[in-house]
CSV table of C-alpha atoms in Angstrom, one decimal:
chain,number,residue,atom,x,y,z
A,1,UNK,CA,192.4,33.3,77.1
A,2,UNK,CA,189.1,34.3,78.4
A,3,UNK,CA,186.0,34.6,76.4
A,4,UNK,CA,183.7,38.0,76.5
A,5,UNK,CA,180.6,38.9,75.2
A,6,UNK,CA,178.1,36.7,73.4
A,7,UNK,CA,180.9,33.9,73.2
A,8,UNK,CA,180.8,33.6,76.8
A,9,UNK,CA,176.9,33.9,77.0
A,10,UNK,CA,177.0,30.5,74.5
A,11,UNK,CA,177.8,28.5,77.9
A,12,UNK,CA,174.0,29.2,78.9
A,13,UNK,CA,172.7,27.5,75.6
A,14,UNK,CA,174.6,24.6,76.6
A,15,UNK,CA,172.7,24.6,79.9
A,16,UNK,CA,169.9,24.0,77.9
A,17,UNK,CA,171.0,20.9,76.7
A,18,UNK,CA,171.9,19.3,80.1
A,19,UNK,CA,168.4,18.2,81.2
A,20,UNK,CA,165.7,18.0,78.9
A,21,UNK,CA,167.2,14.7,77.6
A,22,UNK,CA,166.6,13.2,80.9
A,23,UNK,CA,163.8,14.8,82.4
A,24,UNK,CA,161.6,13.9,79.2
A,25,UNK,CA,161.8,10.2,79.9
A,26,UNK,CA,159.6,10.1,83.0
A,27,UNK,CA,156.6,11.1,81.8
A,28,UNK,CA,156.7,8.8,78.7
A,29,UNK,CA,157.9,5.9,80.7
A,30,UNK,CA,154.5,4.1,80.5
A,31,UNK,CA,154.5,4.4,76.9
A,32,UNK,CA,157.9,3.1,76.6
A,33,UNK,CA,157.0,0.2,79.2
A,34,UNK,CA,153.9,-0.9,76.9
A,35,UNK,CA,156.0,-1.0,73.5
A,36,UNK,CA,159.1,-2.7,74.7
A,37,UNK,CA,157.7,-5.1,77.5
A,38,UNK,CA,159.7,-3.7,80.3
A,39,UNK,CA,158.6,-3.8,83.9
A,40,UNK,CA,158.5,-1.2,86.3
A,41,UNK,CA,161.8,-2.4,87.9
A,42,UNK,CA,163.5,-2.1,84.4
A,43,UNK,CA,161.9,1.3,83.8
A,44,UNK,CA,163.4,2.5,87.1
A,45,UNK,CA,166.6,1.7,86.1
A,46,UNK,CA,166.4,3.1,82.8
A,47,UNK,CA,165.8,5.8,84.6
A,48,UNK,CA,168.6,5.8,87.1
A,49,UNK,CA,171.1,4.9,83.9
A,50,UNK,CA,172.0,8.6,83.0
A,51,UNK,CA,172.9,9.4,87.1
A,52,UNK,CA,175.0,6.1,87.0
A,53,UNK,CA,176.7,7.9,83.7
A,54,UNK,CA,177.1,10.8,85.8
A,55,UNK,CA,179.4,9.1,88.4
A,56,UNK,CA,181.4,7.0,86.2
A,57,UNK,CA,182.2,10.0,83.7
A,58,UNK,CA,182.7,13.0,85.9
A,59,UNK,CA,186.1,11.7,87.3
A,60,UNK,CA,187.5,11.5,83.5
A,61,UNK,CA,186.1,14.7,82.3
A,62,UNK,CA,189.4,16.6,83.8
A,63,UNK,CA,191.6,14.2,81.7
A,64,UNK,CA,189.6,14.7,78.7
A,65,UNK,CA,189.6,18.7,78.7
A,66,UNK,CA,193.2,18.8,79.3
A,67,UNK,CA,194.0,16.9,76.1
A,68,UNK,CA,191.6,18.5,74.0
A,69,UNK,CA,190.4,21.7,75.5
A,70,UNK,CA,187.6,22.6,77.5
A,71,UNK,CA,186.0,24.2,74.8
A,72,UNK,CA,186.5,21.1,72.2
A,73,UNK,CA,185.2,18.7,75.2
A,74,UNK,CA,181.8,20.3,75.5
A,75,UNK,CA,181.6,20.5,71.7
A,76,UNK,CA,182.5,16.4,71.3
A,77,UNK,CA,179.8,16.2,74.6
A,78,UNK,CA,176.9,17.9,72.6
A,79,UNK,CA,178.2,15.6,69.5
A,80,UNK,CA,177.9,12.7,71.2
A,81,UNK,CA,174.0,13.8,72.7
A,82,UNK,CA,173.0,14.1,69.3
A,83,UNK,CA,173.9,11.0,68.2
A,84,UNK,CA,172.9,9.2,71.6
A,85,UNK,CA,169.3,10.5,71.3
A,86,UNK,CA,169.0,8.8,67.8
A,87,UNK,CA,170.1,5.7,68.8
A,88,UNK,CA,168.2,5.7,72.3
A,89,UNK,CA,165.1,6.3,70.1
A,90,UNK,CA,165.6,4.1,66.7
A,91,UNK,CA,168.2,1.6,67.6
A,92,UNK,CA,165.9,-1.0,68.9
A,93,UNK,CA,165.8,-2.4,72.4
A,94,UNK,CA,169.8,-2.7,72.7
A,95,UNK,CA,169.8,1.1,71.5
A,96,UNK,CA,167.4,2.4,74.3
A,97,UNK,CA,169.9,1.2,77.0
A,98,UNK,CA,173.4,1.9,75.1
A,99,UNK,CA,171.3,5.3,73.9
A,100,UNK,CA,170.4,6.2,77.4
A,101,UNK,CA,173.9,5.9,79.1
A,102,UNK,CA,175.4,7.8,76.2
A,103,UNK,CA,173.0,10.7,77.0
A,104,UNK,CA,174.3,10.6,80.8
A,105,UNK,CA,178.0,10.2,79.5
A,106,UNK,CA,177.7,13.3,77.1
A,107,UNK,CA,175.8,15.3,79.7
A,108,UNK,CA,178.2,14.3,82.5
A,109,UNK,CA,180.8,16.4,80.5
A,110,UNK,CA,178.6,19.6,80.6
A,111,UNK,CA,177.7,19.1,83.9
A,112,UNK,CA,181.4,19.1,85.1
A,113,UNK,CA,182.7,21.8,82.4
A,114,UNK,CA,180.3,24.2,82.6
A,115,UNK,CA,181.1,25.6,85.8
A,116,UNK,CA,184.7,25.7,85.2
A,117,UNK,CA,184.1,27.7,81.9
A,118,UNK,CA,181.6,30.1,84.2
A,119,UNK,CA,184.6,30.7,86.5
A,120,UNK,CA,187.0,31.2,83.7
A,121,UNK,CA,184.8,33.8,81.7
A,122,UNK,CA,183.1,35.4,84.5
A,123,UNK,CA,185.7,35.4,87.2
A,124,UNK,CA,184.2,38.7,88.8
A,125,UNK,CA,180.9,37.6,88.5
A,126,UNK,CA,180.9,34.0,89.5
A,127,UNK,CA,178.0,33.3,91.4
A,128,UNK,CA,175.5,35.8,89.5
A,129,UNK,CA,176.7,33.9,86.3
A,130,UNK,CA,176.1,30.6,87.8
A,131,UNK,CA,172.4,32.0,88.6
A,132,UNK,CA,171.9,32.7,85.2
A,133,UNK,CA,173.1,29.1,84.1
A,134,UNK,CA,171.2,27.6,86.7
A,135,UNK,CA,168.3,29.5,85.6
A,136,UNK,CA,168.5,28.0,81.9
A,137,UNK,CA,169.4,24.3,83.2
A,138,UNK,CA,166.1,24.7,85.4
A,139,UNK,CA,164.1,26.1,82.5
A,140,UNK,CA,164.9,23.4,80.3
A,141,UNK,CA,164.3,20.3,82.7
A,142,UNK,CA,160.8,21.8,83.2
A,143,UNK,CA,160.4,22.4,79.5
A,144,UNK,CA,161.7,18.8,79.0
A,145,UNK,CA,158.9,17.0,81.4
A,146,UNK,CA,156.2,19.6,80.4
A,147,UNK,CA,156.5,18.9,76.6
A,148,UNK,CA,157.4,15.2,76.8
A,149,UNK,CA,153.9,13.9,76.5
A,150,UNK,CA,152.3,16.5,74.0
A,151,UNK,CA,155.1,15.3,71.8
A,152,UNK,CA,154.4,11.7,72.4
A,153,UNK,CA,150.7,12.5,71.5
A,154,UNK,CA,152.0,14.4,68.4
A,155,UNK,CA,153.9,11.2,67.4
A,156,UNK,CA,155.1,8.9,69.6
A,157,UNK,CA,157.6,8.4,72.6
A,158,UNK,CA,160.6,8.3,70.2
A,159,UNK,CA,160.0,11.3,68.6
A,160,UNK,CA,159.4,12.9,72.0
A,161,UNK,CA,163.2,11.9,73.0
A,162,UNK,CA,164.9,12.4,70.4
A,163,UNK,CA,163.6,16.5,70.0
A,164,UNK,CA,166.3,17.4,72.4
A,165,UNK,CA,168.9,15.9,70.1
A,166,UNK,CA,167.7,18.4,67.7
A,167,UNK,CA,168.5,21.3,70.1
A,168,UNK,CA,171.9,19.9,71.2
A,169,UNK,CA,172.8,19.9,67.4
A,170,UNK,CA,171.9,23.7,67.1
A,171,UNK,CA,173.7,24.7,70.0
A,172,UNK,CA,176.8,22.8,68.7
A,173,UNK,CA,176.8,24.7,65.2
A,174,UNK,CA,176.6,28.0,67.7
A,175,UNK,CA,179.5,26.7,69.8
A,176,UNK,CA,181.8,25.9,66.8
A,177,UNK,CA,183.5,29.5,66.8
A,178,UNK,CA,184.7,28.8,70.5
A,179,UNK,CA,187.0,25.9,69.0
A,180,UNK,CA,188.8,28.1,66.8
A,181,UNK,CA,192.4,29.8,68.3
A,182,UNK,CA,194.5,29.1,71.0
A,183,UNK,CA,192.0,29.2,73.9
A,184,UNK,CA,190.4,25.9,73.1
A,185,UNK,CA,194.3,24.6,73.4
A,186,UNK,CA,194.5,21.7,76.0
A,187,UNK,CA,196.3,24.2,78.5
A,188,UNK,CA,193.1,26.4,78.9
A,189,UNK,CA,192.2,24.8,82.2
A,190,UNK,CA,195.1,26.4,83.7
A,191,UNK,CA,196.8,29.2,82.0
A,192,UNK,CA,198.3,30.6,85.2
A,193,UNK,CA,200.7,28.5,87.1
A,194,UNK,CA,199.2,27.9,90.5
A,195,UNK,CA,201.4,26.6,93.8
A,196,UNK,CA,201.6,23.2,94.3
A,197,UNK,CA,198.6,21.3,96.6
A,198,UNK,CA,197.7,17.9,97.7
A,199,UNK,CA,195.5,15.7,95.5
A,200,UNK,CA,192.1,17.0,95.2
A,201,UNK,CA,190.8,13.6,97.2
A,202,UNK,CA,192.8,14.4,100.3
A,203,UNK,CA,191.3,17.9,100.5
A,204,UNK,CA,189.0,18.4,103.4
A,205,UNK,CA,186.9,21.1,101.7
A,206,UNK,CA,186.5,18.9,98.7
A,207,UNK,CA,185.0,16.1,100.4
A,208,UNK,CA,182.4,18.8,102.0
A,209,UNK,CA,181.7,20.1,98.6
A,210,UNK,CA,180.8,16.7,97.6
A,211,UNK,CA,178.7,15.7,100.4
A,212,UNK,CA,176.7,19.0,99.7
A,213,UNK,CA,176.8,18.2,95.8
A,214,UNK,CA,175.4,15.0,96.5
A,215,UNK,CA,172.5,15.5,99.4
A,216,UNK,CA,171.2,18.7,96.9
A,217,UNK,CA,171.2,16.4,94.1
A,218,UNK,CA,169.4,13.8,96.3
A,219,UNK,CA,166.7,15.7,97.3
A,220,UNK,CA,166.0,16.9,93.8
A,221,UNK,CA,165.9,13.7,92.0
A,222,UNK,CA,163.7,12.1,95.1
A,223,UNK,CA,161.2,15.2,94.6
A,224,UNK,CA,161.0,15.1,90.8
A,225,UNK,CA,160.7,11.1,90.9
A,226,UNK,CA,157.9,10.9,93.9
A,227,UNK,CA,156.7,14.1,94.8
A,228,UNK,CA,153.3,13.5,92.4
A,229,UNK,CA,153.2,9.8,93.9
A,230,UNK,CA,153.2,11.4,97.2
A,231,UNK,CA,150.5,14.1,96.7
A,232,UNK,CA,148.3,11.1,95.2
A,233,UNK,CA,148.2,9.6,98.4
A,234,UNK,CA,146.5,12.9,99.6
A,235,UNK,CA,143.9,12.9,97.1
A,236,UNK,CA,145.4,15.3,94.4
A,237,UNK,CA,145.0,14.4,91.0
A,238,UNK,CA,147.4,13.3,88.8
A,239,UNK,CA,147.3,16.3,86.4
A,240,UNK,CA,147.4,18.6,89.2
A,241,UNK,CA,150.5,17.0,91.1
A,242,UNK,CA,152.1,17.2,87.5
A,243,UNK,CA,151.5,20.8,87.3
A,244,UNK,CA,152.6,21.2,91.0
A,245,UNK,CA,155.8,19.7,90.1
A,246,UNK,CA,156.5,21.9,87.1
A,247,UNK,CA,155.7,24.6,89.3
A,248,UNK,CA,158.5,23.5,91.6
A,249,UNK,CA,160.9,23.7,89.0
A,250,UNK,CA,159.9,27.2,87.7
A,251,UNK,CA,160.1,28.6,91.5
A,252,UNK,CA,163.7,26.9,91.1
A,253,UNK,CA,165.0,29.7,88.7
A,254,UNK,CA,163.8,32.4,91.2
A,255,UNK,CA,165.7,30.9,94.0
A,256,UNK,CA,168.7,30.6,91.5
A,257,UNK,CA,168.6,34.0,90.3
A,258,UNK,CA,167.9,35.8,94.0
A,259,UNK,CA,170.8,33.7,96.1
A,260,UNK,CA,173.9,35.1,94.3
A,261,UNK,CA,173.7,38.1,96.2
A,262,UNK,CA,174.7,36.5,99.4
A,263,UNK,CA,177.2,34.0,97.9
A,264,UNK,CA,179.8,37.1,96.5
A,265,UNK,CA,183.7,36.2,96.4
A,266,UNK,CA,185.5,37.9,99.1
A,267,UNK,CA,182.4,37.9,101.9
A,268,UNK,CA,181.4,35.1,104.2
A,269,UNK,CA,179.1,32.6,102.0
A,270,UNK,CA,178.2,30.7,105.3
A,271,UNK,CA,174.8,32.7,105.9
A,272,UNK,CA,174.0,32.9,102.2
A,273,UNK,CA,174.7,28.7,102.3
A,274,UNK,CA,172.0,28.5,105.2
A,275,UNK,CA,169.7,30.7,103.6
A,276,UNK,CA,169.8,28.4,100.5
A,277,UNK,CA,169.3,25.2,102.1
A,278,UNK,CA,167.7,25.6,105.2
A,279,UNK,CA,164.2,25.9,103.5
A,280,UNK,CA,164.5,22.2,101.9
A,281,UNK,CA,164.4,21.2,105.5
A,282,UNK,CA,161.6,23.3,106.3
A,283,UNK,CA,159.7,22.4,103.4
A,284,UNK,CA,160.2,18.6,103.7
A,285,UNK,CA,159.2,19.2,107.6
A,286,UNK,CA,156.0,21.0,106.3
A,287,UNK,CA,154.8,18.1,104.1
A,288,UNK,CA,155.6,15.5,106.8
A,289,UNK,CA,153.4,17.2,109.6
A,290,UNK,CA,151.2,19.7,108.0
A,291,UNK,CA,150.4,18.6,104.4
A,292,UNK,CA,147.5,20.9,104.7
A,293,UNK,CA,149.6,23.7,104.0
A,294,UNK,CA,150.9,22.3,100.7
A,295,UNK,CA,151.6,25.3,98.5
A,296,UNK,CA,153.8,26.9,100.9
A,297,UNK,CA,156.1,23.7,101.4
A,298,UNK,CA,156.1,23.6,97.7
A,299,UNK,CA,157.1,27.1,96.9
A,300,UNK,CA,159.8,26.8,99.9
A,301,UNK,CA,161.0,23.6,98.4
A,302,UNK,CA,161.0,25.2,94.7
A,303,UNK,CA,163.1,28.3,95.6
A,304,UNK,CA,165.5,26.1,97.6
A,305,UNK,CA,166.1,23.8,95.2
A,306,UNK,CA,167.3,26.4,92.7
A,307,UNK,CA,169.3,28.3,95.4
A,308,UNK,CA,171.0,25.5,96.7
A,309,UNK,CA,171.8,24.1,92.9
A,310,UNK,CA,173.5,27.5,92.6
A,311,UNK,CA,175.2,27.3,96.0
A,312,UNK,CA,176.7,24.0,95.1
A,313,UNK,CA,178.0,25.1,91.9
A,314,UNK,CA,179.4,28.4,93.3
A,315,UNK,CA,181.3,26.7,96.0
A,316,UNK,CA,183.0,24.3,93.5
A,317,UNK,CA,184.3,27.6,91.5
A,318,UNK,CA,184.9,30.0,94.4
A,319,UNK,CA,186.6,26.9,96.5
A,320,UNK,CA,189.1,26.3,93.8
A,321,UNK,CA,192.6,27.8,93.1
A,322,UNK,CA,192.5,27.4,89.2
A,323,UNK,CA,190.4,26.3,86.3
A,324,UNK,CA,192.1,22.9,86.2
A,325,UNK,CA,191.0,22.5,90.0
A,326,UNK,CA,187.7,23.6,89.7
A,327,UNK,CA,187.2,20.8,87.1
A,328,UNK,CA,188.9,18.3,89.1
A,329,UNK,CA,187.1,19.5,91.8
A,330,UNK,CA,183.6,19.2,89.9
A,331,UNK,CA,184.5,16.0,88.7
A,332,UNK,CA,184.7,14.7,91.8
A,333,UNK,CA,181.9,16.4,93.6
A,334,UNK,CA,179.6,15.4,90.8
A,335,UNK,CA,180.8,11.7,90.3
A,336,UNK,CA,180.1,10.8,93.9
A,337,UNK,CA,177.4,13.4,94.3
A,338,UNK,CA,175.4,11.4,91.2
A,339,UNK,CA,176.3,8.0,92.7
A,340,UNK,CA,174.0,9.0,96.0
A,341,UNK,CA,171.8,10.9,94.1
A,342,UNK,CA,171.0,7.6,91.8
A,343,UNK,CA,170.2,5.4,95.0
A,344,UNK,CA,167.7,8.3,96.3
A,345,UNK,CA,164.8,7.4,94.5
A,346,UNK,CA,165.2,4.0,94.4
A,347,UNK,CA,165.8,3.9,98.4
A,348,UNK,CA,162.6,6.4,98.8
A,349,UNK,CA,160.6,4.1,96.8
A,350,UNK,CA,161.8,0.9,98.7
A,351,UNK,CA,161.4,2.6,102.2
A,352,UNK,CA,157.7,3.5,101.1
A,353,UNK,CA,156.7,0.3,99.8
A,354,UNK,CA,158.0,-1.5,103.0
A,355,UNK,CA,156.5,0.6,105.3
A,356,UNK,CA,153.3,1.4,103.2
A,357,UNK,CA,153.8,5.1,103.9
A,358,UNK,CA,155.6,7.9,102.5
A,359,UNK,CA,156.0,9.4,106.3
A,360,UNK,CA,159.7,7.6,106.7
A,361,UNK,CA,160.7,9.0,103.1
A,362,UNK,CA,159.5,12.5,104.0
A,363,UNK,CA,161.5,12.1,107.7
A,364,UNK,CA,164.6,10.5,105.7
A,365,UNK,CA,164.6,13.6,103.8
A,366,UNK,CA,164.2,16.2,106.6
A,367,UNK,CA,167.4,14.7,108.3
A,368,UNK,CA,169.5,14.7,105.0
A,369,UNK,CA,168.1,18.6,104.1
A,370,UNK,CA,169.3,19.3,107.5
A,371,UNK,CA,172.8,17.7,107.2
A,372,UNK,CA,172.9,19.5,103.9
A,373,UNK,CA,172.4,23.2,105.7
A,374,UNK,CA,175.0,22.3,108.3
A,375,UNK,CA,177.6,21.2,105.5
A,376,UNK,CA,176.7,24.2,103.6
A,377,UNK,CA,177.4,26.5,106.5
A,378,UNK,CA,180.8,25.0,107.1
A,379,UNK,CA,181.6,24.9,103.7
A,380,UNK,CA,180.5,28.3,102.9
A,381,UNK,CA,182.9,29.5,106.1
A,382,UNK,CA,185.8,27.3,104.8
A,383,UNK,CA,187.4,29.6,102.4
A,384,UNK,CA,190.0,28.0,99.7
A,385,UNK,CA,192.0,25.4,101.8
């Protein structure tokens, strides 16, 4: 049964919980390392752990939702997220690692199912609803990063990270009414029978969507992790570089809200996919060849990051023929996509360390975003097949 009104809109509140518990970690890594004795390598692995959890858990989400229902699965994920933030902050050194992985696992469930809920509850406005969902997601990501250090100064880094479990608890309480009634039954993912279709892993369009999602995520996490460091090599003060990153994230909200009109169902989405993605290639190329126009390239990166995320999530919904197929496609794309994304920041840093310059990393990003643009065009023209 489709949700309407404010009950359907609760999915946007879930989006508020899916990033800050992760983006809040980076700014306080120094404090974590100073207290726990972890070196840079271990801290890098700690930062990548949620992405590895995404890759491990995403393929399993459809089975969980089929058994318990999509609404109940989201509620369980929110409750696990609350517990995971507590364990991460207050269960000692082992809890730091276990809790961090559990945070990623809980968020993975939300990552996979929220596009499915958007498809189910907003079937005639998928791209617009996805734009609003992404705006909430992006805003929360920026808030987690921006508030992390002030909250740590107020108490300590443990409090700074556990706060986001409190947000998840509030949203879980608001979500409770959605688990009542037949719409939360396990069959809710596929309320209408659809013709038999091959396994999602044999579906060419699924691999295109997976490649697009993976490249989009890789670029995003490389930029979030290393952009302030790259700017530092150009003489930009650390505080200013951090502000630049916040602006990039906030511009993603505008990009995500503007692109849906080019990705409507029933029209050729190929040109819209190019509009969403090509500025990534232009922006990274600009950083490489003309860093003096920094603000122009940052604006392009910010707008395109938001637009390309909406494009990726919209394709997961539009290319699926049912809610169940959407969950399978989302699980596949996010599992392999985040596995690639987890390797991205490490590979970028390793390349810069070995060459002594960030130019090869930027050149690599130019190539990856150009490939992403081409894949997006083909995916947009592909239809449901």
